[in-house]
Every structure is written in structure tokens, then in C-alpha cells.
PDB file of C-alpha atoms in Angstrom:
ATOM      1  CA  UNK R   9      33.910  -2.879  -6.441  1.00 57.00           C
ATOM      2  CA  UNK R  10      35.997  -5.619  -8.133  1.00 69.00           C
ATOM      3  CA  UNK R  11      35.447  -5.696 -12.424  1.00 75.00           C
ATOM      4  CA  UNK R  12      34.441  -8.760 -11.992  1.00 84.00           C
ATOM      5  CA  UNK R  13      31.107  -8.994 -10.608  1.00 88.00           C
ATOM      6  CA  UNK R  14      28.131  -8.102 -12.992  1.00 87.00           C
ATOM      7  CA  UNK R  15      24.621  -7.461 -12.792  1.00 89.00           C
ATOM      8  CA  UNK R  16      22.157  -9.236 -14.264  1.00 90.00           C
ATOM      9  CA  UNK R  17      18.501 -10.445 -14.953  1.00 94.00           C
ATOM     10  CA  UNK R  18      17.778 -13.446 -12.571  1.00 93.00           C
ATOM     11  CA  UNK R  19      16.164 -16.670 -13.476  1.00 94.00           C
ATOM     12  CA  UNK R  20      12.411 -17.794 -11.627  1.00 95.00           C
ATOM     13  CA  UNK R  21      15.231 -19.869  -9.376  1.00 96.00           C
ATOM     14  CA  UNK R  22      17.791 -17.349  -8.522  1.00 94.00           C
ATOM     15  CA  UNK R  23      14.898 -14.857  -7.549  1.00 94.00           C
ATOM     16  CA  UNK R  24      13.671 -17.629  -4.653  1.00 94.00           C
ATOM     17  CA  UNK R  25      17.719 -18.339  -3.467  1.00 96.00           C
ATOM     18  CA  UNK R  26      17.491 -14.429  -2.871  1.00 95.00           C
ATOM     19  CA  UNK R  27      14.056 -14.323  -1.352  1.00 88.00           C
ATOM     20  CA  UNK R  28      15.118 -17.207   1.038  1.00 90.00           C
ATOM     21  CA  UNK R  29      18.845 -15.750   2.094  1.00 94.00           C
ATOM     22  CA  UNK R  30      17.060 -12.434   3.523  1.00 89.00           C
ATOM     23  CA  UNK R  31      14.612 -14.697   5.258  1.00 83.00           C
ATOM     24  CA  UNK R  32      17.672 -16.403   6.849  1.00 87.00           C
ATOM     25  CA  UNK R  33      19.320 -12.994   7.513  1.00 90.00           C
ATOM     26  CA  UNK R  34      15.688 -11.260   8.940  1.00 85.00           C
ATOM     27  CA  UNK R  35      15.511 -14.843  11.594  1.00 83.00           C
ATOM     28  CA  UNK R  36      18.738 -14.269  12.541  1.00 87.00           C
ATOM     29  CA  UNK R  37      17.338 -10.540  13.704  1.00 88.00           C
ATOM     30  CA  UNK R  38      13.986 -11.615  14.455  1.00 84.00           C
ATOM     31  CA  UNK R  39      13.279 -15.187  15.304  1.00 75.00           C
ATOM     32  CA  UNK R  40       9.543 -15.783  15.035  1.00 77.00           C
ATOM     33  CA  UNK R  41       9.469 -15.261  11.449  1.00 73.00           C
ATOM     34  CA  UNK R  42       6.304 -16.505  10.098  1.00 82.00           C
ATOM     35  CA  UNK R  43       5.708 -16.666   6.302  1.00 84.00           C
ATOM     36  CA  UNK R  44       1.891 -18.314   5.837  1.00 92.00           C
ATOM     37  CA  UNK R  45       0.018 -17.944   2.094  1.00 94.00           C
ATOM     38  CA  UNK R  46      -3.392 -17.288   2.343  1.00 97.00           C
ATOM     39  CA  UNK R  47      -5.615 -17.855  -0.782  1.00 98.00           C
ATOM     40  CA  UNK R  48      -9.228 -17.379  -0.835  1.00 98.00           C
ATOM     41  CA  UNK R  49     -11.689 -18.147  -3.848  1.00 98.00           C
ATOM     42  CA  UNK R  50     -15.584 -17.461  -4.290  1.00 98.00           C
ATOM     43  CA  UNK R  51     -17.177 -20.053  -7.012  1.00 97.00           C
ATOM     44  CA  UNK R  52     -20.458 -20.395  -8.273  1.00 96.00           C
ATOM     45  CA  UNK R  53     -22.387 -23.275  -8.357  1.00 96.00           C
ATOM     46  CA  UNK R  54     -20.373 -24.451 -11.223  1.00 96.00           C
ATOM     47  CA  UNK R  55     -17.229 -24.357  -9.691  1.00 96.00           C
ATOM     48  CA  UNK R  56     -15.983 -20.911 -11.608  1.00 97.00           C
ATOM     49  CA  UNK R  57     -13.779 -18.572  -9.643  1.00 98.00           C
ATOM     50  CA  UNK R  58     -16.074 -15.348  -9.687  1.00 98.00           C
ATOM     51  CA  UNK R  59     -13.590 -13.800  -6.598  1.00 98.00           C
ATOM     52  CA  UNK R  60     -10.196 -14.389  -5.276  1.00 98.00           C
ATOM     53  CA  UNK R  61      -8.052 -12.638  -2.752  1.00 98.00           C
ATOM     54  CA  UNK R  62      -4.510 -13.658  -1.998  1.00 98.00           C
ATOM     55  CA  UNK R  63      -1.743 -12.877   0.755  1.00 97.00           C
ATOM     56  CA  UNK R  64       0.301 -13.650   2.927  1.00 96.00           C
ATOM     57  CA  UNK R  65       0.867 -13.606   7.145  1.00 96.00           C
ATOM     58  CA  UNK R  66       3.931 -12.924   8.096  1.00 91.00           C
ATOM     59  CA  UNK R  67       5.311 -11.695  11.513  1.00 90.00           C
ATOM     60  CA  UNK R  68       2.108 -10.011  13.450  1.00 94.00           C
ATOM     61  CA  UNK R  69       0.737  -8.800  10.344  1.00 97.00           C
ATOM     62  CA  UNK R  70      -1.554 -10.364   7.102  1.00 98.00           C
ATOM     63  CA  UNK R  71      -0.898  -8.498   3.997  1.00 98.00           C
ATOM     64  CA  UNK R  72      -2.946  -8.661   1.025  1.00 98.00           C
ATOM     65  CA  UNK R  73      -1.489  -8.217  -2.425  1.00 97.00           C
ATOM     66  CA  UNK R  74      -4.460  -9.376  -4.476  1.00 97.00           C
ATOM     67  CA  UNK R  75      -8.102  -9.093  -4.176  1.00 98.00           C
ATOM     68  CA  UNK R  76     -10.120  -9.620  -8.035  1.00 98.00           C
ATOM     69  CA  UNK R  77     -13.714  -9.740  -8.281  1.00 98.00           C
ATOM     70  CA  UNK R  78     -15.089 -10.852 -11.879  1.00 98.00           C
ATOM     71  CA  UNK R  79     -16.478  -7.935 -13.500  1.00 96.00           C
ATOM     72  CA  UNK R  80     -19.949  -9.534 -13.925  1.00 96.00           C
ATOM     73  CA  UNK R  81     -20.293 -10.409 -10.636  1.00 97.00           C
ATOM     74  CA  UNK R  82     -18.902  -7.133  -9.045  1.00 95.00           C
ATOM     75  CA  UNK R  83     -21.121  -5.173  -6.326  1.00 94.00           C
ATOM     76  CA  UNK R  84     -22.997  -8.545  -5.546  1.00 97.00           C
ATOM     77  CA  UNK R  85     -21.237  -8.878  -1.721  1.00 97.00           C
ATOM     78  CA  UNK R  86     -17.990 -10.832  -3.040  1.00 98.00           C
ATOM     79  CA  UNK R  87     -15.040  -8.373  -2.132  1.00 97.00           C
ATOM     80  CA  UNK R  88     -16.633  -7.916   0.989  1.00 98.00           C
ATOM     81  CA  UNK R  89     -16.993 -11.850   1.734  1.00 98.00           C
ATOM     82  CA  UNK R  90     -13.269 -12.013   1.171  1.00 98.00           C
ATOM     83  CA  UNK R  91     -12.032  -9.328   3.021  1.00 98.00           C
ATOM     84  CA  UNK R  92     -14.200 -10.067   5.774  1.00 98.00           C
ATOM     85  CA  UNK R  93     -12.551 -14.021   5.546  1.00 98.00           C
ATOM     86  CA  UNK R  94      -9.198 -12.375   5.591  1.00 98.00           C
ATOM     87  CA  UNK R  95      -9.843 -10.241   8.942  1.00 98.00           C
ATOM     88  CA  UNK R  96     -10.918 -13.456  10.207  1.00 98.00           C
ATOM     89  CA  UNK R  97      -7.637 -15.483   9.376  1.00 98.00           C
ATOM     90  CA  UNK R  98      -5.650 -12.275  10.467  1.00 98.00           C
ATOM     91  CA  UNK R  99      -7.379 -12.543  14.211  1.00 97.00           C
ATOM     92  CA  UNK R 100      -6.913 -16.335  14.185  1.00 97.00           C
ATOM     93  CA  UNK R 101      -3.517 -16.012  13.635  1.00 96.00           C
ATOM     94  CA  UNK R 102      -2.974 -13.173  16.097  1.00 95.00           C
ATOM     95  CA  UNK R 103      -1.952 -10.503  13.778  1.00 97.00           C
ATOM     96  CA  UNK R 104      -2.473  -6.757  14.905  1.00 98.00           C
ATOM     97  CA  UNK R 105      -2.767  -5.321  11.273  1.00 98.00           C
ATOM     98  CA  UNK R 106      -3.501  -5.787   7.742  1.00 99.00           C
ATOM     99  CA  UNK R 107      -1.813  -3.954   5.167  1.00 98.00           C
ATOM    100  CA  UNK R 108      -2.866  -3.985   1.272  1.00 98.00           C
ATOM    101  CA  UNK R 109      -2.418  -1.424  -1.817  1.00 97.00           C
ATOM    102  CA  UNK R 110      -4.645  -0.627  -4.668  1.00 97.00           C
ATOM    103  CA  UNK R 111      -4.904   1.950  -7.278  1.00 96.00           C
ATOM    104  CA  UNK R 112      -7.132   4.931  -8.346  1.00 96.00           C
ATOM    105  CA  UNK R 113      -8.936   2.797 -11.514  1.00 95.00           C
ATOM    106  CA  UNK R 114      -9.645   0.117  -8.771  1.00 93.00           C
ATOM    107  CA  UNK R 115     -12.062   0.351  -5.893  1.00 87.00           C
ATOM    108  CA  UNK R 116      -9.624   2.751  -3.273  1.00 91.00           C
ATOM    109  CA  UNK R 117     -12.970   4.003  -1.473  1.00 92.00           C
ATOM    110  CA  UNK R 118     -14.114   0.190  -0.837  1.00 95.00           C
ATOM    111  CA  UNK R 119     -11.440  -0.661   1.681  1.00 96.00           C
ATOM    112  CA  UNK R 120     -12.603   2.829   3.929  1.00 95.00           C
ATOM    113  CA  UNK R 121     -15.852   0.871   3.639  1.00 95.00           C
ATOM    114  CA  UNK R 122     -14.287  -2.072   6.016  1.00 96.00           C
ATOM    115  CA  UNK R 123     -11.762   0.290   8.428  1.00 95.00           C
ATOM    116  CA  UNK R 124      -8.859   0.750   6.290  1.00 98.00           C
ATOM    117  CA  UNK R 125      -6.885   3.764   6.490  1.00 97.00           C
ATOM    118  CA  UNK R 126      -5.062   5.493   4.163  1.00 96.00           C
ATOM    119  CA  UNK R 127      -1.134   5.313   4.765  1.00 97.00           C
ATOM    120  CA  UNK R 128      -0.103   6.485   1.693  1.00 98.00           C
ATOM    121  CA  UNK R 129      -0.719   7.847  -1.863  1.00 97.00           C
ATOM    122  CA  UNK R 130       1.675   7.710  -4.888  1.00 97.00           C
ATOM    123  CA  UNK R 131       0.807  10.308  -7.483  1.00 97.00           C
ATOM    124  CA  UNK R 132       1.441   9.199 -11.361  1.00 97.00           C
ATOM    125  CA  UNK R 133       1.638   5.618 -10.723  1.00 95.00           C
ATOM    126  CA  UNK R 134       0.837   4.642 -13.157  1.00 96.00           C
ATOM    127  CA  UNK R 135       0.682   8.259 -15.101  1.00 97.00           C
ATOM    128  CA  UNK R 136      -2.264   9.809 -14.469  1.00 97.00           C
ATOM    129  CA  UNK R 137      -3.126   7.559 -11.833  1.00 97.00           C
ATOM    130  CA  UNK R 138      -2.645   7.310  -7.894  1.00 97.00           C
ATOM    131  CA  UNK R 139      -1.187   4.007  -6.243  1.00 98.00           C
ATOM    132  CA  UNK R 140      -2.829   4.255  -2.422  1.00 98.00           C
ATOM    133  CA  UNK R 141      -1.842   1.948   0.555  1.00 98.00           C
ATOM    134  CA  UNK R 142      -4.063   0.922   3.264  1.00 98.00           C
ATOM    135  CA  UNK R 143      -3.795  -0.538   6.739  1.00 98.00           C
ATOM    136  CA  UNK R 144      -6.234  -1.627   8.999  1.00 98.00           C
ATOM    137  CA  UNK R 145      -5.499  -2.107  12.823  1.00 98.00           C
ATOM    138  CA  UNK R 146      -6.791  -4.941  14.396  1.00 97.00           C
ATOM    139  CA  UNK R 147      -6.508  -3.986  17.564  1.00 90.00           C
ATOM    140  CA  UNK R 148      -8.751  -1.206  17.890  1.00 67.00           C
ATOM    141  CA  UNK R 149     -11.849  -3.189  17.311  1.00 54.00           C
TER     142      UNK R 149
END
């Protein structure tokens, strides 16, 4: 490699002009690429987010990175609500699977609860914890 080319930290910028050249490059493999946000809040009567679950479709597949439910208001329905809302999207937009990953000091057994299956487990990640990943298949049901 020539000395001239470093590595460095990227700016907020430079991360999305990466993110967006390997979307070019995957379209040029795969053409129906598909990149959709999906956001979903619960709110009480007030208008406070109690619940919120965010991902993304993209390809045949929804995948959710995020799904919070206050503590206060946990075991009252909400994750379930928003999962279910997700599957929902997910069919509407013809995807065959969900993916999503969670961790041992989160709620790992809720997921089996609504047909995910357990791809994966990470030991020590963090330390003295396991990092699990999920899918569930859509077409089955």
C-alpha cells in the first residue's frame, strides 16, 4: 500500500458517503435494493413515548435494531403491540423474514414468545453477558 494513504476517524458525513457507495456497489449486484425506515411509537394519553421499536426493510427482509419499552410500563402488552405492528409491515411489504438481536440483561426469551428463533449466541458480549440473534420466517405461517 502506498505511504500515503492513512486511516482515520470519519466525520457523521463521511460515514453516510461510505454507507451510500456500497449501496451503489450492492445495486449494481442486486438491483431491487430497497432501503425503507420503519419507526413505531406507543404514547399514552399524554402524548409520552412509553414504547418504540425501530428498523429498517431492506431487500425481502425487515430487520429490527431497536425495540425499548419504558420500564414502568413494561409487561403491560407494549413490546408485543410493536412487534406484532412490525410482522405486519414486514408481510405488507412482502418480506420473507425478520431478523433482530438482543442481549442476555434484555428480554432474549420474549422474542421465542412471538416465533423467533435463535440464530446465534455471542458469549462475553458484553463480559459476562451473551449477545443472541433472532430470525423469524415469515413464510412458514
Amino acid at each position: 500500500m502506498p505511504d500515503n494513504y492513512n486511516v482515520s476517524r470519519g466525520t457523521t458525513e463521511e460515514a453516510e458517503y461510505v454507507r451510500n457507495k456500497l449501496i451503489e456497489f450492492n445495486k449494481k449486484i442486486v438491483s431491487n435494493v430497497r432501503f425503507e425506515e420503519v419507526h413505531l411509537c406507543v404514547k399514552n394519553d399524554t402524548g409520552e413515548i412509553i414504547a418504540g421499536l425501530n428498523g429498517i426493510v431492506c431487500w425481502n427482509w425487515m430487520e429490527i435494531d431497536i425495540l425499548w419499552v419504558d420500564e414502568g410500563h413494561r409487561g403491560e402488552g407494549h413490546g408485543a403491540q410493536l412487534l406484532q405492528e412490525a410482522d405486519r409491515i414486514a408481510r405488507e411489504k412482502n418480506c420473507t423474514f425478520i431478523t433482530l438481536n438482543t442481549f442476555s440483561f434484555q428480554a432474549p426469551e420474549f422474542y421465542k414468545k412471538y416465533g423467533y428463533e435463535a440464530l446465534a449466541i455471542i458469549e462475553d458480549a458484553p463480559i459476562g453477558y451473551r449477545h443472541h440473534f433472532y430470525k423469524k420466517d415469515l413464510l412458514a405461517r
